[in-house]
XYZ file of C-alpha atoms in Angstrom:
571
model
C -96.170 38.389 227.564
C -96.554 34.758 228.804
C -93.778 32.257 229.053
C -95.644 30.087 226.270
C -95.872 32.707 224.040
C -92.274 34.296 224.362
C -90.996 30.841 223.519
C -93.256 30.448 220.083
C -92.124 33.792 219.382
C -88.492 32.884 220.014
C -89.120 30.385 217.154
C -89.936 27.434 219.433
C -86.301 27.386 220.231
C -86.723 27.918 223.957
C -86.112 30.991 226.311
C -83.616 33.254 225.794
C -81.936 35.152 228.612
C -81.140 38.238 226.634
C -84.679 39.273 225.535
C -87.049 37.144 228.208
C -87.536 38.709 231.714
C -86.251 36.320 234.740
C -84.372 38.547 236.735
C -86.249 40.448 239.614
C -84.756 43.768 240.541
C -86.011 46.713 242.607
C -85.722 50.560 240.451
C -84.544 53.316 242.292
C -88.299 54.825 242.724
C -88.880 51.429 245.026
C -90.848 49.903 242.652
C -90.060 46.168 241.834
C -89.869 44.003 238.198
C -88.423 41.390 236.296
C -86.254 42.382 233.667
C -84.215 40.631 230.686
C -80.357 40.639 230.488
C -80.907 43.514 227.980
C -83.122 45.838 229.509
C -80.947 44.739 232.729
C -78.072 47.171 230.832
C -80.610 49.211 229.222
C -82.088 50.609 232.622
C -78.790 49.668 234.970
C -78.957 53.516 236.052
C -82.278 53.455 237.164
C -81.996 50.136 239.078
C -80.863 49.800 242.713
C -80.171 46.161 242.793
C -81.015 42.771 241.666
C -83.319 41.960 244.310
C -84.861 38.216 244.148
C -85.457 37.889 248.001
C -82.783 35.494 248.098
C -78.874 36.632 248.577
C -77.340 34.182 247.293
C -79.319 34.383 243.797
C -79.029 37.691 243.823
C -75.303 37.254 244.107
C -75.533 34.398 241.402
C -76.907 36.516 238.864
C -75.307 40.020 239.377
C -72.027 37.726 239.022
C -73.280 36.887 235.106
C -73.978 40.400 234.611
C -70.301 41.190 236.274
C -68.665 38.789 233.644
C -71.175 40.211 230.684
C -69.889 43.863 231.634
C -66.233 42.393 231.501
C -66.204 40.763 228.360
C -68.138 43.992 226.974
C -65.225 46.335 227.806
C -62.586 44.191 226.922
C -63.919 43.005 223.295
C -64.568 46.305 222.168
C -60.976 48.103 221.531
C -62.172 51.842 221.924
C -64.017 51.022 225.628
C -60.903 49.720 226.883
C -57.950 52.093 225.389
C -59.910 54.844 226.917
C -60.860 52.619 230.877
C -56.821 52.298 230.292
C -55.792 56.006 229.709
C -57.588 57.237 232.493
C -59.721 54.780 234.215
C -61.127 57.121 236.707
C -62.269 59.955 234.095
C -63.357 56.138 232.293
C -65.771 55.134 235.214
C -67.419 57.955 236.153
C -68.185 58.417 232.605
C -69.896 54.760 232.849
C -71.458 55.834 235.871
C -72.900 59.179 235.116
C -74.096 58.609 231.266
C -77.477 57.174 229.987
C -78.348 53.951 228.656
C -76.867 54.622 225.510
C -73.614 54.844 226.901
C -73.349 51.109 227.467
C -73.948 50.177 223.495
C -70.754 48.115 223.832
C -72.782 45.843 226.143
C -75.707 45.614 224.106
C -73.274 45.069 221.036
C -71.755 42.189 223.332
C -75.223 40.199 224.197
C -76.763 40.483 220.539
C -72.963 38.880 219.473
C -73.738 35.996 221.906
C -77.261 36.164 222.079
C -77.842 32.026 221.023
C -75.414 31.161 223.514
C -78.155 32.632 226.394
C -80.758 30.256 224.946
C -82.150 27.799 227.963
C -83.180 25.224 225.984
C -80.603 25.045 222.885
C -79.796 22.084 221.752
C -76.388 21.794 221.480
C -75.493 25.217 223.626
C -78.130 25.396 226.786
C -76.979 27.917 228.513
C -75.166 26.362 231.987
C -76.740 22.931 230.767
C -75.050 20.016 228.997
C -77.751 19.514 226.309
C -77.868 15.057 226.251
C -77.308 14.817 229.902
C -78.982 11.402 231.021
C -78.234 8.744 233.446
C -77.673 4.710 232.398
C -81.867 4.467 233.685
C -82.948 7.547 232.294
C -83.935 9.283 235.605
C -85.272 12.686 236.474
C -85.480 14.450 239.386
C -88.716 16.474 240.059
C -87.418 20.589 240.117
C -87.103 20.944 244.263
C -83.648 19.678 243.571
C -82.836 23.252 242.196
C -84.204 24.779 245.244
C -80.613 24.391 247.613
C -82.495 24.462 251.070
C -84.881 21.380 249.899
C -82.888 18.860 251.923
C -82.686 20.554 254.695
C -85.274 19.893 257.839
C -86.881 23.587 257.643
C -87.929 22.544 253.103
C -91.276 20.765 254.415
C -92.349 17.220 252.520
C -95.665 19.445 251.554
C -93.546 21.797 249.938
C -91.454 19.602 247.797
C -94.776 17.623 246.629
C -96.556 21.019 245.790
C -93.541 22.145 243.619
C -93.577 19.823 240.554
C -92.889 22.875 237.991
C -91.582 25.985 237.668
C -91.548 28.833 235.546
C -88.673 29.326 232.779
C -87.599 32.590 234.253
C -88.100 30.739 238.059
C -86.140 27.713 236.374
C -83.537 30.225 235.289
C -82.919 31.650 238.431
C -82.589 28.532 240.458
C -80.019 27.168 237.608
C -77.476 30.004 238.142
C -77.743 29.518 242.300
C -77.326 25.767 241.587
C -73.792 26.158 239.566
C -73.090 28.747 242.326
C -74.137 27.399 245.508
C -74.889 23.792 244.958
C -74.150 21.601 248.423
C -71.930 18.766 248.270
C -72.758 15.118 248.755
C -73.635 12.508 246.078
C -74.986 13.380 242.574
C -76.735 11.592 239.682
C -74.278 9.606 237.479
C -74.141 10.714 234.303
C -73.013 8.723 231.525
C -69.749 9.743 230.145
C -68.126 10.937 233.718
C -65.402 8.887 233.765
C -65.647 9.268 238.028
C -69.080 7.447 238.445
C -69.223 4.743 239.960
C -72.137 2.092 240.585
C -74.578 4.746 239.197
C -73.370 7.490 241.360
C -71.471 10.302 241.156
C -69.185 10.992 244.336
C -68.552 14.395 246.351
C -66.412 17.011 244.757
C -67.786 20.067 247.001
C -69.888 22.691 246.721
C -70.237 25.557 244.230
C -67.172 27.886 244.059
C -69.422 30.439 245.525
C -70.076 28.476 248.006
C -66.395 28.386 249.204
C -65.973 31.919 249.151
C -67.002 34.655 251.255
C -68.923 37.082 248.529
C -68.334 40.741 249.179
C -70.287 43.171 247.297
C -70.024 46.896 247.413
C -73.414 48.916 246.212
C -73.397 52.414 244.459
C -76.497 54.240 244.186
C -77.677 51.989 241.509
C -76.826 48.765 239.234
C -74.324 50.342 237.152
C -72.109 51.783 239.828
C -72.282 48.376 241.406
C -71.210 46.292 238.212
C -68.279 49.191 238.343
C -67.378 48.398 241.872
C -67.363 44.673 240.887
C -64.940 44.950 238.551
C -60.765 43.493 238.946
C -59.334 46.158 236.986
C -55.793 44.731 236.930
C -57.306 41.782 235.192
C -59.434 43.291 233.156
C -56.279 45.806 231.734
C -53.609 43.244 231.516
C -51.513 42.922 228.921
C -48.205 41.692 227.025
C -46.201 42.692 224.335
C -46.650 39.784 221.370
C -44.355 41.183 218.371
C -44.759 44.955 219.228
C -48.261 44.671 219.898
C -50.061 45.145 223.138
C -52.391 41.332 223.731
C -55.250 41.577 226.217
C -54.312 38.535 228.621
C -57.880 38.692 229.743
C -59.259 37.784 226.141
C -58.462 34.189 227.167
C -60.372 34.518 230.899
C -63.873 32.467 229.083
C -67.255 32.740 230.675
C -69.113 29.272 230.437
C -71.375 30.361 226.923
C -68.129 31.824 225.143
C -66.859 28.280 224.963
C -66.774 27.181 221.921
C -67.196 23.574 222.194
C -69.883 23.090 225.189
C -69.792 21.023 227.917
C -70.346 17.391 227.919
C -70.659 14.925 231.317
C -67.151 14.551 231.403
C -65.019 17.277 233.635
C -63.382 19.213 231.128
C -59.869 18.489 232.521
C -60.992 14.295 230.909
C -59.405 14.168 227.836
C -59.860 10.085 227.001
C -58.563 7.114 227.863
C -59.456 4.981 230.477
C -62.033 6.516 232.821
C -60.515 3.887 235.585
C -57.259 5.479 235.147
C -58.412 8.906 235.449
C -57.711 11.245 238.802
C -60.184 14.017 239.380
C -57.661 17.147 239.710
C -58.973 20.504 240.826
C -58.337 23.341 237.523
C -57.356 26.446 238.070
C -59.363 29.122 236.617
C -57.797 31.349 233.651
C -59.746 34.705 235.608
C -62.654 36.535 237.197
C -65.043 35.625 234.075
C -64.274 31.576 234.270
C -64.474 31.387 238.122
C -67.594 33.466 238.047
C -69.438 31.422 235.967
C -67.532 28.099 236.944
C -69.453 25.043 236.148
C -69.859 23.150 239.322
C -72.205 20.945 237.938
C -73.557 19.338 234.837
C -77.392 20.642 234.578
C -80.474 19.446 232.289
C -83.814 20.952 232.717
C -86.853 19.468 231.351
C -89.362 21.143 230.007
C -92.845 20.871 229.152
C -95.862 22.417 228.008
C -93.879 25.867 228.792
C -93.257 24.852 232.167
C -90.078 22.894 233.800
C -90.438 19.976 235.130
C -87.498 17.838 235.882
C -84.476 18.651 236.307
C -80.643 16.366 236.469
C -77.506 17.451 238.523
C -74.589 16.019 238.157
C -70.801 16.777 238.605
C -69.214 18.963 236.804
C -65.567 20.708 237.008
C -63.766 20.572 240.492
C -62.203 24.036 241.289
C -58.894 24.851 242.703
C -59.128 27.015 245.855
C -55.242 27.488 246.635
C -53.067 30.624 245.912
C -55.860 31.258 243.231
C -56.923 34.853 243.228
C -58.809 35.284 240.219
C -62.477 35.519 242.376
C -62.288 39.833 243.180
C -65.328 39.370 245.327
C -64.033 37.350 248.403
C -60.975 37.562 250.299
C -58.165 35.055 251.182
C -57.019 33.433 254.283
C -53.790 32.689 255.103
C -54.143 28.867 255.960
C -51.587 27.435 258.655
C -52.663 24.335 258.572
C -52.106 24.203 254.525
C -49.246 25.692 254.479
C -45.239 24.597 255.056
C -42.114 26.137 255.798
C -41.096 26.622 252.081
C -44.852 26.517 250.680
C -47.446 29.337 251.857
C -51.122 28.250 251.117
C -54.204 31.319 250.699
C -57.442 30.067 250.695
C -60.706 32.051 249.755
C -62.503 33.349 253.587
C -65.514 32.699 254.441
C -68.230 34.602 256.413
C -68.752 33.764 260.180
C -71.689 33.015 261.083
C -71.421 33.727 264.695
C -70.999 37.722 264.951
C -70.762 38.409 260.871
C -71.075 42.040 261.469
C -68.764 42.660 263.698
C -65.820 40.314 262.040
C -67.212 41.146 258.739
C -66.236 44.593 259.223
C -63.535 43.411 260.800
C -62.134 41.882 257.916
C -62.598 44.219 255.533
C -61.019 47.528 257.468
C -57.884 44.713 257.849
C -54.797 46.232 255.500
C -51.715 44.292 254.255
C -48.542 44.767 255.696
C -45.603 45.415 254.244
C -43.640 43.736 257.036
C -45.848 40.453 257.686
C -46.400 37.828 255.005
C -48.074 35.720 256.881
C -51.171 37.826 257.111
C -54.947 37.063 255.198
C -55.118 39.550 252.088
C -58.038 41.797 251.201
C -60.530 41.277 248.498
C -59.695 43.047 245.191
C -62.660 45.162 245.225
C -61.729 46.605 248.687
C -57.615 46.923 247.371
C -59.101 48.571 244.576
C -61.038 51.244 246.780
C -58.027 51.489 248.655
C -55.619 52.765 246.326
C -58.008 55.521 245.525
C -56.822 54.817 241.501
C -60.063 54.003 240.534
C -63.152 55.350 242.707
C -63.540 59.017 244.020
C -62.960 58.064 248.526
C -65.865 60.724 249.511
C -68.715 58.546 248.266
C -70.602 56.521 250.760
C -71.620 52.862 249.907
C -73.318 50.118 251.248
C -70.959 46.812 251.657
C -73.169 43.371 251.486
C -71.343 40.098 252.978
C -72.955 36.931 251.426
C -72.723 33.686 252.564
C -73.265 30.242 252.422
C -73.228 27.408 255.585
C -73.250 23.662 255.129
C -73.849 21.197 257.063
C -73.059 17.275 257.516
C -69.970 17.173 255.578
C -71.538 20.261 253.649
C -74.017 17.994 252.022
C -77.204 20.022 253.120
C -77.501 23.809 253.513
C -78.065 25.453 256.885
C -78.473 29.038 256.605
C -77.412 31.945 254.247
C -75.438 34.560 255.994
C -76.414 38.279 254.228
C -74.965 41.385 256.457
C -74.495 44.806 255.087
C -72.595 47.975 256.386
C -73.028 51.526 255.372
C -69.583 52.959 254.862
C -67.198 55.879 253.590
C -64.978 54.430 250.985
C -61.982 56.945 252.352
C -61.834 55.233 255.334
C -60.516 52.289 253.249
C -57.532 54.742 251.802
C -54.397 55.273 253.634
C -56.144 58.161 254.327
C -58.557 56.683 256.638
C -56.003 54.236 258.107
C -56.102 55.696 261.505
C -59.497 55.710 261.741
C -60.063 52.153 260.295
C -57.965 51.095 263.026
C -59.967 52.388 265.519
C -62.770 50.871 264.426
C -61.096 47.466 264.597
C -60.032 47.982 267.688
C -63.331 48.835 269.395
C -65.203 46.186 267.808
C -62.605 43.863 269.861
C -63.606 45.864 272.810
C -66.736 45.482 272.210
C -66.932 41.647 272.001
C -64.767 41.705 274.306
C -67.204 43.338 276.882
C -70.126 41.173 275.979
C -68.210 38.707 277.221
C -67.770 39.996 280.149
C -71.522 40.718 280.216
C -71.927 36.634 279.939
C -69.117 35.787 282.507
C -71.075 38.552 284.837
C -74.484 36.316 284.361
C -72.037 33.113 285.336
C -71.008 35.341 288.926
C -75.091 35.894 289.496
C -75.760 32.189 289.284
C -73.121 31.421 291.358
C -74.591 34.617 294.376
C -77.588 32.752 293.918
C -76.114 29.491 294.845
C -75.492 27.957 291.928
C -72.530 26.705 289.661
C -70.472 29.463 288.108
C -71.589 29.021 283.986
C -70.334 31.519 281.562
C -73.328 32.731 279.349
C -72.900 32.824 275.638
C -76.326 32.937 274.994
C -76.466 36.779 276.665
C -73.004 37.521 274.967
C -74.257 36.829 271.428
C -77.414 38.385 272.100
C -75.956 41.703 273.423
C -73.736 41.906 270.775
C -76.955 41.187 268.320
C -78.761 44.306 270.141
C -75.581 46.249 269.391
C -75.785 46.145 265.977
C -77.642 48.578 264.508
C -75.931 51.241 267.201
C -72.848 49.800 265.156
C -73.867 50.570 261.925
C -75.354 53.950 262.702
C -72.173 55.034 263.910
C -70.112 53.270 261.529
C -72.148 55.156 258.565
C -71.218 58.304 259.923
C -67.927 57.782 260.601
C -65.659 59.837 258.309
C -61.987 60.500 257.829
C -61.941 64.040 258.626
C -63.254 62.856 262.794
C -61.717 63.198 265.491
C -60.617 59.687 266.348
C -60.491 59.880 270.209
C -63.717 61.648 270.245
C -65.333 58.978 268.105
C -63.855 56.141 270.432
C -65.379 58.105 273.119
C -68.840 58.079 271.779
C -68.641 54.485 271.024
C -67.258 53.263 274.009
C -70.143 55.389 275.953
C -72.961 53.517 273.977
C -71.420 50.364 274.575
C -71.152 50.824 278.357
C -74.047 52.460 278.566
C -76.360 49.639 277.048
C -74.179 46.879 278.916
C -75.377 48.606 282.232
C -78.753 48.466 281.493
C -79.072 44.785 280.574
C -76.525 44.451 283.722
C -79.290 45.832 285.722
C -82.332 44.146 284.208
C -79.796 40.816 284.683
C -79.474 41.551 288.209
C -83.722 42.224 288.831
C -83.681 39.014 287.288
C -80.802 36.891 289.622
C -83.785 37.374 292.129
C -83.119 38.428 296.049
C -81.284 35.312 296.711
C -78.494 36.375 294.624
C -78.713 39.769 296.043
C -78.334 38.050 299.285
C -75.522 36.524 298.261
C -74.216 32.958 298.922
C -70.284 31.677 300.353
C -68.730 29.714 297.837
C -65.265 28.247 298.316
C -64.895 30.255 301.318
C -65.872 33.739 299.598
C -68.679 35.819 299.696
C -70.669 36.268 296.459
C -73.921 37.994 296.040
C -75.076 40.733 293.407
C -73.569 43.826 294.639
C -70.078 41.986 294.076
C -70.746 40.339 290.757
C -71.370 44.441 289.660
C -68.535 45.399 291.066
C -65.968 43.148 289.211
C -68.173 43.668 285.613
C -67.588 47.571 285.953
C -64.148 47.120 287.489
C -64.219 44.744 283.904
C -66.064 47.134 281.922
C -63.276 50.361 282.900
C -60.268 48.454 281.783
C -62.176 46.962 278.472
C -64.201 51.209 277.179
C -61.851 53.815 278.871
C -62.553 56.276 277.101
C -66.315 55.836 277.980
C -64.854 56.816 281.479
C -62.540 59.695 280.331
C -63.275 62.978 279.868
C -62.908 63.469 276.328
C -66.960 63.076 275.939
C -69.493 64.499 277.698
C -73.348 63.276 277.880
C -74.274 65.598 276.127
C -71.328 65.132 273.415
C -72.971 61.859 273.236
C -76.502 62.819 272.553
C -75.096 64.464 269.933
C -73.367 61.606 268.422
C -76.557 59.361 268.804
């Protein structure tokens, strides 16, 4: 069906989420489609993932479907007494059934079917429907597309893409109220902030600000289970001997009943002169999730859109806020007083994401430090082992944004992923998870040392001593899929010395190698060797300090405990 004639058959209304395909995903057989909200739910067991190309859409949308699964469970009274009886016997359930076993969803999207309507007009869904400027303007659609600023969108690229498809249009609207960079916006009348025509930085997206951590089951519906902050989701209070949801009042963007105008929502009148843009907390998962960043219009046209306005919308609150389950929190020093503790949400690195990715996520609270960063629910929630069976493997996805020039501009997307048992995250696997965090400070640790050893060949050769980075970070890249092999098959039931072993073997045995191709490479003038500063410095020595380096930094590659042939074993 074409996208002109699913909108006459929608009545001419426009495109509606629920029943029109727009979001690409890949099924379990490999094969790739795009599918509708509906059949989304409908065929969430036999889809792997949402799988646009892009992370960060990918992330957009499967956080709409998180919320839509939310609200589902919570609205429908039978769903949720039995998730909070026995939520484990309640999730596997969900997991293992057929379609049909997600009716409440399906009873969920046809009750707010209108509100998923793109081009309603009073209710477009993540769109203010009368959005205009004082001179009428319209942007052409590459300001949906995030990297269009940047030097790498090409000027032949933006002029080529003067329309895009409702379901493309879709797409790029949900990464927009996401991801959108900062810097200044179209001023839309009504916001009481603009000023001269312009609308002034507030930030980027919420997800933008947050590190996103997903963790994949074997397809969609495991993965919307994962996603889940049960504590939210089951809260409740006793109102006059009755048990109240709390999470009833948590409101995704298109449960709202009176929709957004071009005003932030926290403008309630007056005297837009007088009025002081205030970050807003967010009630819960469902609000932040879908948090309205910016105002958005799309124009369309002969079944195509064509223009598009972004504007301002709500400024989010980002301290001691933990309603986001998909990122974790920082403890910020600089933030923070003697009497006042700030948490902020953490961020991906993009320098080494693996390693401090999985860094970060094998980190546990302590009981005895409160000064410490804290976990992201969906990892707490593995961890307690109330919720999700520990003997399942799962692939955990780290998505990220990076700005640039006072985050005006995008830069790159950081996506990393790790293959891991969930039991190492129980207090089961504690020992083990901390022996993974230790080596992976050995282990950047020794590429250093692999950089500072370059530095000690320049200087044999007769040059200035000049620590490397370059051959650190690039070690450490080659490393990485040696990481993740053995990092998949780690499991709680291992022998933790014996794994340490194996690691610490393949890290000093690749270091060696590129130490020795390094060395070919110094030339015969280093392995002459130069005096500098009165002492004698030529190849031979420059070895001799990175293994003397090397045996402090992997002793257990030098121990005993594993043999080379242990090692094959373990490759």
């Amino acid at each position: 069906m074409s996208s002109s004639q699913s909108v006459q058959n929608n009545g001419g209304s426009g495109f509606n989420l629920c029943y029109e395909p727009w979001i690409p995903v890949l099924d379990v057989s490999g094969q790739t489609q795009e599918v509708s909200l509906k059949q989304l739910f409908d065929e969430s067991n036999l889809i792997r993932k949402i799988h646009s190309g892009d992370a960060t859409t990918d992330v957009a949308i499967l956080g709409v479907a998180v919320v839509i699964f939310f609200r589902a469970v919570l609205e429908n009274t039978g769903e949720f007494g039995e998730l909070n009886r026995e939520p484990k016997k309640w999730i596997q359930n969900i997991s293992s059934g057929g379609s049909e076993r997600l009716y409440f969803v399906q009873d969920y999207l046809k009750k707010y079917q209108d509100r998923f309507n793109l081009f309603d007009a009073e209710h477009p869904f993540m769109q203010v429907a009368d959005l205009h400027t004082s001179k009428g303007e319209i942007k052409p659609v590459s300001r949906l597309v995030l990297d269009s600023e940047s030097e790498y969108f090409s000027m032949r690229a933006e002029k080529t893409l003067t329309s895009l498809s409702y379901a493309e249009a879709a797409r790029y609207l949900v990464t927009v109220q996401a991801y959108d960079y900062s810097g200044i916006k179209s001023g839309a009348v009504g916001d009481p902030r603009v000023k001269g025509g312009r609308g002034y930085p507030i930030g980027v997206g919420w997800y933008g600000a947050t590190g996103k951590i997903i963790v994949h089951g074997e397809n969609l519906i495991e993965t919307l289970l994962y996603c889940i902050d049960y504590e939210q989701l089951l809260n409740v209070e006793k109102v006059r001997g009755k048990n109240h949801r709390l999470a009833l009042n948590d409101k995704p963007v298109w449960e709202r009943e009176d929709p957004d105008a071009a005003a932030p929502r926290a403008y309630t009148g007056g005297d837009p002169d007088k009025y002081k843009d205030e970050p807003t907390p967010a009630t819960g998962m469902c609000e932040i999730l879908t948090w309205q960043s910016r105002r958005v219009r799309l124009f369309p046209e002969n079944g195509r859109v064509t223009g598009v306005l972004v504007s301002n919308g709500d400024k989010w609150l980002d301290r001691n806020t933990y309603t986001d389950p998909l990122t974790a929190y920082r403890f910020s020093k600089n933030q923070s007083t003697q009497t006042h503790y700030v948490w902020m949400p953490q961020t991906h690195s993009a320098e080494r994401t693996l390693w401090r990715g999985a860094d970060a996520l094998l980190t546990r609270l302590s009981s005895s430090q409160e000064k410490q960063n804290k976990p992201s629910t969906i990892i707490r929630q593995i961890s307690s082992g109330k919720y999700f069976s520990p003997d399942t493997k799962t692939k955990i996805q780290l998505i990220g944004m990076v700005y640039g020039t006072q985050s005006s501009i995008v830069e790159e997307t950081i996506d990393e992923s790790m293959t891991l048992e969930l039991s190492i995250l129980t207090e089961q696997g504690a020992e083990i998870s901390t022996m993974v965090r230790d080596n992976i400070q050995l282990t950047m640790d020794a590429a250093i040392a692999l950089g500072q050893y370059v530095g000690n060949l320049l200087r044999a050769a007769g040059k200035e001593y000049e620590f490397r980075p370059t051959v650190t970070e690039s070690i450490l890249h080659r490393m990485e899929d040696e990481f993740r092999s053995w990092l998949a098959d780690l499991s709680v039931s291992d022998d933790v010395s014996m794994q340490a072993a194996a690691w610490q073997s393949k890290v000093r045995r690749i270091l060696e190698d590129e130490a020795d191709q390094l060395a070919v490479s110094a030339g015969p003038k280093a392995a002459i060797g130069t005096i500098y500063d009165e002492q004698f410095y030529n190849t031979a020595k420059a070895r001799r300090q990175l293994s003397g380096r090397l045996y402090k930094l992997l002793p257990h590659a030098y121990s005993s405990i594993i043999t080379s042939a242990q090692e094959e074993n373990h490759a």
